[in-house]
Amino acid sequence: MVDVAPDRSATLVHVGVVRSDPRDPIESRLATIAAGLRAVLDEHRPSVVAVERVFAQQNMHTVMGTAQASGVALLVAGERGLPAATHTPTEVKAAITGYGAADKRQVQAMVARILRLDEVPRPADAADALALALCHAWRGDAAGAASGPLTPAQRAWADAERLARG
Amino acid sequence: MVDVAPDRSATLVHVGVVRSDPRDPIESRLATIAAGLRAVLDEHRPSVVAVERVFAQQNMHTVMGTAQASGVALLVAGERGLPAATHTPTEVKAAITGYGAADKRQVQAMVARILRLDEVPRPADAADALALALCHAWRGDAAGAASGPLTPAQRAWADAERLARG
């Protein structure tokens, strides 16, 4: 979670990873993830939630699990009345480094610099989450869904933009 | 929702479709779906929840949305402490008609016959949900996750079985 000022300067509020036991059944794992996300939302009360946009191009098993977890993250936002937005990894890389094909370590190092942290947040997923949050704050309304429901025309535009950036 | 006796005879308890407004943002739509599912679970208190297993073979956009909704269904089960199981459309068809390549209408007609209904439940999604519930009840523990968490060996077996049935 980050605080981003109108001049785009950013401060770290909270960073973490919700872990579930891979030996638990999927319904329990998703409940653990939801509980972890709710605890953070209730403690820090953000104004918007950003979730990575999942594509079905990689390993199918992984993608389905990731999509289910992203559905839970979006749900938790919706239940709190928070707008949610999704961004692709390419959009995140471009927003953070100015270069959509940047490697993961470049993005993570940049996140640490932007937030004036002495070290790159660990694990990598935590740094990726901060990159996503910064990406969302910086893209703002232009990326769609930054503040409340879109009109159908805004949504069509945002979708077209996303496809173009893919 | 169905009641299935040890002799495999089945009775309709409840059938319905939770609808969300396609113009709403995804986080609101998922919250609507979760609320609808919770209301039904709290009214009828089933002992297990079955969810269609989603594959990433069809239209990507649709699949991701379906996977997110299925994540929400699994979550709602997990939060109620209910075991959840997933079955592929092929498994459902095979369980209901004895033929994995049966067409949708054959499956739906069979559902009406099994439950002694005068008509096929509408819309088609509602009939499909009943077919899934019957499939789960009939496959029982052999299909995995019918009653509580599986041991790792049971899960490996259930996964292998699912892959084999595809």
GROMACS .gro file of C-alpha atoms in nm:
model
  332
    1MET     CA    1   0.000   0.000   0.000
    2VAL     CA    2   0.135   0.342  -0.094
    3ASP     CA    3   0.044   0.705  -0.044
    4VAL     CA    4   0.091   0.906  -0.362
    5ALA     CA    5   0.092   1.286  -0.357
    6PRO     CA    6  -0.037   1.505  -0.641
    7ASP     CA    7   0.329   1.569  -0.739
    8ARG     CA    8   0.359   1.187  -0.786
    9SER     CA    9   0.597   1.142  -0.494
   10ALA     CA   10   0.516   0.822  -0.308
   11THR     CA   11   0.551   0.679   0.042
   12LEU     CA   12   0.531   0.320   0.160
   13VAL     CA   13   0.233   0.259   0.392
   14HIS     CA   14   0.233  -0.119   0.416
   15VAL     CA   15   0.375  -0.412   0.228
   16GLY     CA   16   0.313  -0.782   0.278
   17VAL     CA   17   0.227  -1.118   0.133
   18VAL     CA   18  -0.071  -1.327   0.243
   19ARG     CA   19   0.035  -1.689   0.251
   20SER     CA   20  -0.190  -1.995   0.243
   21ASP     CA   21  -0.084  -2.354   0.295
   22PRO     CA   22  -0.057  -2.528  -0.045
   23ARG     CA   23  -0.173  -2.849   0.123
   24ASP     CA   24  -0.506  -2.689   0.219
   25PRO     CA   25  -0.801  -2.729  -0.016
   26ILE     CA   26  -0.854  -2.438  -0.253
   27GLU     CA   27  -1.165  -2.308  -0.074
   28SER     CA   28  -0.968  -2.275   0.253
   29ARG     CA   29  -0.675  -2.111   0.076
   30LEU     CA   30  -0.901  -1.852  -0.083
   31ALA     CA   31  -1.065  -1.785   0.256
   32THR     CA   32  -0.719  -1.730   0.408
   33ILE     CA   33  -0.631  -1.487   0.128
   34ALA     CA   34  -0.960  -1.297   0.170
   35ALA     CA   35  -0.910  -1.269   0.547
   36GLY     CA   36  -0.555  -1.140   0.501
   37LEU     CA   37  -0.663  -0.880   0.245
   38ARG     CA   38  -0.957  -0.764   0.458
   39ALA     CA   39  -0.732  -0.717   0.760
   40VAL     CA   40  -0.500  -0.490   0.559
   41LEU     CA   41  -0.787  -0.294   0.400
   42ASP     CA   42  -0.952  -0.242   0.738
   43GLU     CA   43  -0.630  -0.131   0.903
   44HIS     CA   44  -0.511   0.110   0.633
   45ARG     CA   45  -0.834   0.208   0.453
   46PRO     CA   46  -0.704   0.275   0.103
   47SER     CA   47  -0.915   0.466  -0.150
   48VAL     CA   48  -0.861   0.224  -0.437
   49VAL     CA   49  -0.733  -0.131  -0.496
   50ALA     CA   50  -0.517  -0.243  -0.790
   51VAL     CA   51  -0.497  -0.608  -0.897
   52GLU     CA   52  -0.271  -0.762  -1.158
   53ARG     CA   53  -0.454  -0.843  -1.477
   54VAL     CA   54  -0.422  -1.214  -1.546
   55PHE     CA   55  -0.382  -1.360  -1.892
   56ALA     CA   56  -0.440  -1.717  -1.997
   57GLN     CA   57  -0.115  -1.745  -2.189
   58GLN     CA   58   0.108  -1.915  -1.935
   59ASN     CA   59   0.070  -2.244  -1.751
   60MET     CA   60  -0.302  -2.314  -1.738
   61HIS     CA   61  -0.314  -2.456  -1.390
   62THR     CA   62  -0.127  -2.157  -1.246
   63VAL     CA   63  -0.335  -1.907  -1.440
   64MET     CA   64  -0.665  -2.049  -1.319
   65GLY     CA   65  -0.550  -2.037  -0.957
   66THR     CA   66  -0.421  -1.683  -1.004
   67ALA     CA   67  -0.749  -1.577  -1.166
   68GLN     CA   68  -0.943  -1.724  -0.875
   69ALA     CA   69  -0.726  -1.538  -0.623
   70SER     CA   70  -0.761  -1.217  -0.825
   71GLY     CA   71  -1.138  -1.265  -0.819
   72VAL     CA   72  -1.119  -1.283  -0.441
   73ALA     CA   73  -0.907  -0.965  -0.425
   74LEU     CA   74  -1.155  -0.780  -0.647
   75LEU     CA   75  -1.446  -0.912  -0.440
   76VAL     CA   76  -1.293  -0.791  -0.114
   77ALA     CA   77  -1.251  -0.445  -0.268
   78GLY     CA   78  -1.609  -0.449  -0.397
   79GLU     CA   79  -1.745  -0.552  -0.058
   80ARG     CA   80  -1.569  -0.255   0.102
   81GLY     CA   81  -1.715  -0.023  -0.163
   82LEU     CA   82  -1.366   0.042  -0.300
   83PRO     CA   83  -1.310   0.086  -0.672
   84ALA     CA   84  -1.069  -0.168  -0.816
   85ALA     CA   85  -0.852  -0.156  -1.126
   86THR     CA   86  -0.644  -0.413  -1.306
   87HIS     CA   87  -0.316  -0.356  -1.487
   88THR     CA   88  -0.107  -0.594  -1.692
   89PRO     CA   89   0.255  -0.670  -1.599
   90THR     CA   90   0.360  -0.480  -1.913
   91GLU     CA   91   0.167  -0.172  -1.803
   92VAL     CA   92   0.328  -0.192  -1.460
   93LYS     CA   93   0.680  -0.222  -1.602
   94ALA     CA   94   0.620   0.067  -1.840
   95ALA     CA   95   0.480   0.288  -1.564
   96ILE     CA   96   0.768   0.218  -1.325
   97THR     CA   97   1.069   0.206  -1.557
   98GLY     CA   98   0.937   0.375  -1.873
   99TYR     CA   99   1.008   0.050  -2.055
  100GLY     CA  100   0.746  -0.230  -2.092
  101ALA     CA  101   1.006  -0.502  -2.142
  102ALA     CA  102   1.211  -0.412  -1.833
  103ASP     CA  103   1.320  -0.715  -1.631
  104LYS     CA  104   1.176  -0.790  -1.291
  105ARG     CA  105   1.487  -0.683  -1.103
  106GLN     CA  106   1.497  -0.343  -1.274
  107VAL     CA  107   1.135  -0.288  -1.171
  108GLN     CA  108   1.202  -0.393  -0.814
  109ALA     CA  109   1.511  -0.175  -0.781
  110MET     CA  110   1.310   0.118  -0.917
  111VAL     CA  111   1.032   0.053  -0.664
  112ALA     CA  112   1.287   0.073  -0.381
  113ARG     CA  113   1.424   0.401  -0.522
  114ILE     CA  114   1.082   0.558  -0.571
  115LEU     CA  115   0.979   0.474  -0.216
  116ARG     CA  116   1.323   0.565  -0.072
  117LEU     CA  117   1.370   0.218   0.080
  118ASP     CA  118   1.715   0.092   0.179
  119GLU     CA  119   1.643  -0.249   0.031
  120VAL     CA  120   1.421  -0.407  -0.231
  121PRO     CA  121   1.113  -0.542  -0.049
  122ARG     CA  122   1.113  -0.921  -0.016
  123PRO     CA  123   0.972  -1.154  -0.134
  124ALA     CA  124   0.961  -1.051  -0.500
  125ASP     CA  125   0.580  -1.067  -0.495
  126ALA     CA  126   0.574  -0.790  -0.235
  127ALA     CA  127   0.789  -0.562  -0.454
  128ASP     CA  128   0.566  -0.648  -0.753
  129ALA     CA  129   0.259  -0.547  -0.551
  130LEU     CA  130   0.414  -0.210  -0.470
  131ALA     CA  131   0.499  -0.161  -0.839
  132LEU     CA  132   0.136  -0.232  -0.925
  133ALA     CA  133   0.013   0.018  -0.665
  134LEU     CA  134   0.249   0.288  -0.796
  135CYS     CA  135   0.149   0.211  -1.154
  136HIS     CA  136  -0.215   0.255  -1.066
  137ALA     CA  137  -0.165   0.580  -0.878
  138TRP     CA  138   0.042   0.728  -1.161
  139ARG     CA  139  -0.178   0.616  -1.447
  140GLY     CA  140  -0.480   0.756  -1.267
  141ASP     CA  141  -0.811   0.796  -1.440
  142ALA     CA  142  -0.658   0.764  -1.784
  143ALA     CA  143  -0.613   0.392  -1.716
  144GLY     CA  144  -0.976   0.352  -1.619
  145ALA     CA  145  -1.156   0.265  -1.298
  146ALA     CA  146  -0.936   0.487  -1.082
  147SER     CA  147  -1.236   0.646  -0.921
  148GLY     CA  148  -1.563   0.462  -0.924
  149PRO     CA  149  -1.758   0.292  -1.201
  150LEU     CA  150  -1.686   0.393  -1.558
  151THR     CA  151  -1.947   0.495  -1.811
  152PRO     CA  152  -1.978   0.240  -2.094
  153ALA     CA  153  -1.786   0.477  -2.323
  154GLN     CA  154  -1.505   0.516  -2.067
  155ARG     CA  155  -1.490   0.141  -2.026
  156ALA     CA  156  -1.474   0.079  -2.401
  157TRP     CA  157  -1.192   0.333  -2.422
  158ALA     CA  158  -1.005   0.179  -2.128
  159ASP     CA  159  -1.041  -0.170  -2.278
  160ALA     CA  160  -0.915  -0.052  -2.615
  161GLU     CA  161  -0.622   0.114  -2.445
  162ARG     CA  162  -0.541  -0.199  -2.249
  163LEU     CA  163  -0.555  -0.415  -2.561
  164ALA     CA  164  -0.328  -0.171  -2.742
  165ARG     CA  165  -0.075  -0.179  -2.459
  166GLY     CA  166  -0.127  -0.556  -2.403
  167MET     CA  167  -2.921  -2.744  -0.464
  168VAL     CA  168  -3.025  -3.109  -0.440
  169ASP     CA  169  -3.083  -3.369  -0.170
  170VAL     CA  170  -2.938  -3.704  -0.271
  171ALA     CA  171  -3.029  -4.022  -0.081
  172PRO     CA  172  -2.793  -4.317  -0.029
  173ASP     CA  173  -2.984  -4.501  -0.305
  174ARG     CA  174  -2.883  -4.210  -0.537
  175SER     CA  175  -3.241  -4.083  -0.576
  176ALA     CA  176  -3.243  -3.704  -0.580
  177THR     CA  177  -3.480  -3.420  -0.495
  178LEU     CA  178  -3.465  -3.055  -0.597
  179VAL     CA  179  -3.413  -2.824  -0.297
  180HIS     CA  180  -3.344  -2.493  -0.472
  181VAL     CA  181  -3.240  -2.371  -0.812
  182GLY     CA  182  -3.152  -2.022  -0.924
  183VAL     CA  183  -2.915  -1.792  -1.103
  184VAL     CA  184  -2.744  -1.494  -0.940
  185ARG     CA  185  -2.737  -1.208  -1.188
  186SER     CA  186  -2.511  -0.905  -1.184
  187ASP     CA  187  -2.536  -0.601  -1.407
  188PRO     CA  188  -2.277  -0.630  -1.687
  189ARG     CA  189  -2.243  -0.250  -1.677
  190ASP     CA  190  -2.121  -0.262  -1.317
  191PRO     CA  191  -1.748  -0.277  -1.249
  192ILE     CA  192  -1.613  -0.626  -1.192
  193GLU     CA  193  -1.558  -0.576  -0.817
  194SER     CA  194  -1.927  -0.489  -0.771
  195ARG     CA  195  -2.039  -0.780  -0.988
  196LEU     CA  196  -1.834  -1.025  -0.783
  197ALA     CA  197  -1.976  -0.877  -0.461
  198THR     CA  198  -2.329  -0.927  -0.599
  199ILE     CA  199  -2.247  -1.289  -0.684
  200ALA     CA  200  -2.098  -1.353  -0.339
  201ALA     CA  201  -2.403  -1.203  -0.165
  202GLY     CA  202  -2.640  -1.416  -0.376
  203LEU     CA  203  -2.447  -1.734  -0.304
  204ARG     CA  204  -2.423  -1.660   0.069
  205ALA     CA  205  -2.799  -1.604   0.091
  206VAL     CA  206  -2.865  -1.945  -0.064
  207LEU     CA  207  -2.606  -2.123   0.150
  208ASP     CA  208  -2.743  -1.963   0.467
  209GLU     CA  209  -3.102  -2.049   0.380
  210HIS     CA  210  -3.046  -2.411   0.275
  211ARG     CA  211  -2.725  -2.508   0.457
  212PRO     CA  212  -2.583  -2.767   0.219
  213SER     CA  213  -2.306  -3.003   0.330
  214VAL     CA  214  -2.086  -2.952   0.023
  215VAL     CA  215  -2.049  -2.712  -0.270
  216ALA     CA  216  -1.963  -2.811  -0.628
  217VAL     CA  217  -1.820  -2.562  -0.877
  218GLU     CA  218  -1.754  -2.612  -1.246
  219ARG     CA  219  -1.388  -2.658  -1.323
  220VAL     CA  220  -1.278  -2.387  -1.564
  221PHE     CA  221  -1.029  -2.442  -1.842
  222ALA     CA  222  -0.831  -2.181  -2.032
  223GLN     CA  223  -0.909  -2.327  -2.373
  224GLN     CA  224  -1.198  -2.109  -2.483
  225ASN     CA  225  -1.227  -1.732  -2.520
  226MET     CA  226  -0.969  -1.584  -2.284
  227HIS     CA  227  -1.173  -1.291  -2.168
  228THR     CA  228  -1.470  -1.513  -2.077
  229VAL     CA  229  -1.250  -1.772  -1.910
  230MET     CA  230  -1.081  -1.519  -1.685
  231GLY     CA  231  -1.416  -1.378  -1.573
  232THR     CA  232  -1.550  -1.727  -1.513
  233ALA     CA  233  -1.239  -1.821  -1.316
  234GLN     CA  234  -1.279  -1.511  -1.100
  235ALA     CA  235  -1.644  -1.594  -1.033
  236SER     CA  236  -1.553  -1.954  -0.954
  237GLY     CA  237  -1.290  -1.826  -0.709
  238VAL     CA  238  -1.565  -1.629  -0.536
  239ALA     CA  239  -1.792  -1.937  -0.521
  240LEU     CA  240  -1.511  -2.145  -0.370
  241LEU     CA  241  -1.429  -1.866  -0.124
  242VAL     CA  242  -1.789  -1.841  -0.005
  243ALA     CA  243  -1.790  -2.219   0.057
  244GLY     CA  244  -1.456  -2.198   0.240
  245GLU     CA  245  -1.578  -1.913   0.461
  246ARG     CA  246  -1.877  -2.125   0.564
  247GLY     CA  247  -1.645  -2.417   0.643
  248LEU     CA  248  -1.799  -2.618   0.360
  249PRO     CA  249  -1.586  -2.850   0.150
  250ALA     CA  250  -1.589  -2.762  -0.218
  251ALA     CA  251  -1.522  -2.974  -0.523
  252THR     CA  252  -1.478  -2.893  -0.889
  253HIS     CA  253  -1.584  -3.104  -1.185
  254THR     CA  254  -1.526  -3.054  -1.556
  255PRO     CA  255  -1.820  -3.025  -1.797
  256THR     CA  256  -1.714  -3.363  -1.940
  257GLU     CA  257  -1.730  -3.524  -1.597
  258VAL     CA  258  -2.075  -3.375  -1.543
  259LYS     CA  259  -2.205  -3.499  -1.878
  260ALA     CA  260  -2.064  -3.847  -1.817
  261ALA     CA  261  -2.213  -3.865  -1.467
  262ILE     CA  262  -2.559  -3.754  -1.580
  263THR     CA  263  -2.597  -3.926  -1.917
  264GLY     CA  264  -2.324  -4.192  -1.903
  265TYR     CA  265  -2.173  -4.023  -2.208
  266GLY     CA  266  -1.907  -3.750  -2.181
  267ALA     CA  267  -1.985  -3.605  -2.524
  268ALA     CA  268  -2.359  -3.574  -2.463
  269ASP     CA  269  -2.506  -3.246  -2.584
  270LYS     CA  270  -2.631  -2.982  -2.344
  271ARG     CA  271  -2.997  -3.051  -2.412
  272GLN     CA  272  -2.961  -3.423  -2.341
  273VAL     CA  273  -2.800  -3.336  -2.007
  274GLN     CA  274  -3.072  -3.087  -1.920
  275ALA     CA  275  -3.354  -3.326  -2.013
  276MET     CA  276  -3.191  -3.593  -1.798
  277VAL     CA  277  -3.166  -3.352  -1.504
  278ALA     CA  278  -3.540  -3.287  -1.528
  279ARG     CA  279  -3.609  -3.662  -1.535
  280ILE     CA  280  -3.379  -3.741  -1.243
  281LEU     CA  281  -3.539  -3.471  -1.029
  282ARG     CA  282  -3.893  -3.554  -1.152
  283LEU     CA  283  -3.952  -3.200  -1.276
  284ASP     CA  284  -4.225  -3.124  -1.529
  285GLU     CA  285  -3.995  -2.893  -1.721
  286VAL     CA  286  -3.625  -2.839  -1.778
  287PRO     CA  287  -3.515  -2.566  -1.535
  288ARG     CA  288  -3.453  -2.231  -1.706
  289PRO     CA  289  -3.222  -2.062  -1.782
  290ALA     CA  290  -2.980  -2.327  -1.912
  291ASP     CA  291  -2.722  -2.223  -1.650
  292ALA     CA  292  -2.964  -2.327  -1.376
  293ALA     CA  293  -3.007  -2.673  -1.527
  294ASP     CA  294  -2.629  -2.698  -1.566
  295ALA     CA  295  -2.584  -2.614  -1.199
  296LEU     CA  296  -2.823  -2.894  -1.100
  297ALA     CA  297  -2.634  -3.136  -1.326
  298LEU     CA  298  -2.312  -3.035  -1.150
  299ALA     CA  299  -2.468  -3.090  -0.808
  300LEU     CA  300  -2.598  -3.434  -0.907
  301CYS     CA  301  -2.260  -3.523  -1.059
  302HIS     CA  302  -2.087  -3.435  -0.738
  303ALA     CA  303  -2.326  -3.626  -0.516
  304TRP     CA  304  -2.303  -3.938  -0.734
  305ARG     CA  305  -1.929  -3.934  -0.783
  306GLY     CA  306  -1.885  -3.893  -0.408
  307ASP     CA  307  -1.549  -3.933  -0.245
  308ALA     CA  308  -1.403  -4.112  -0.543
  309ALA     CA  309  -1.401  -3.778  -0.723
  310GLY     CA  310  -1.222  -3.607  -0.438
  311ALA     CA  311  -1.315  -3.349  -0.179
  312ALA     CA  312  -1.666  -3.479  -0.116
  313SER     CA  313  -1.620  -3.461   0.257
  314GLY     CA  314  -1.350  -3.239   0.395
  315PRO     CA  315  -0.987  -3.186   0.302
  316LEU     CA  316  -0.808  -3.465   0.118
  317THR     CA  317  -0.481  -3.619   0.224
  318PRO     CA  318  -0.198  -3.537  -0.019
  319ALA     CA  319  -0.221  -3.892  -0.160
  320GLN     CA  320  -0.597  -3.859  -0.212
  321ARG     CA  321  -0.547  -3.526  -0.381
  322ALA     CA  322  -0.277  -3.662  -0.613
  323TRP     CA  323  -0.511  -3.946  -0.705
  324ALA     CA  324  -0.806  -3.712  -0.763
  325ASP     CA  325  -0.590  -3.482  -0.979
  326ALA     CA  326  -0.463  -3.774  -1.185
  327GLU     CA  327  -0.819  -3.894  -1.231
  328ARG     CA  328  -0.934  -3.552  -1.341
  329LEU     CA  329  -0.651  -3.519  -1.590
  330ALA     CA  330  -0.730  -3.863  -1.729
  331ARG     CA  331  -1.096  -3.772  -1.775
  332GLY     CA  332  -1.002  -3.425  -1.910
   0.00000   0.00000   0.00000
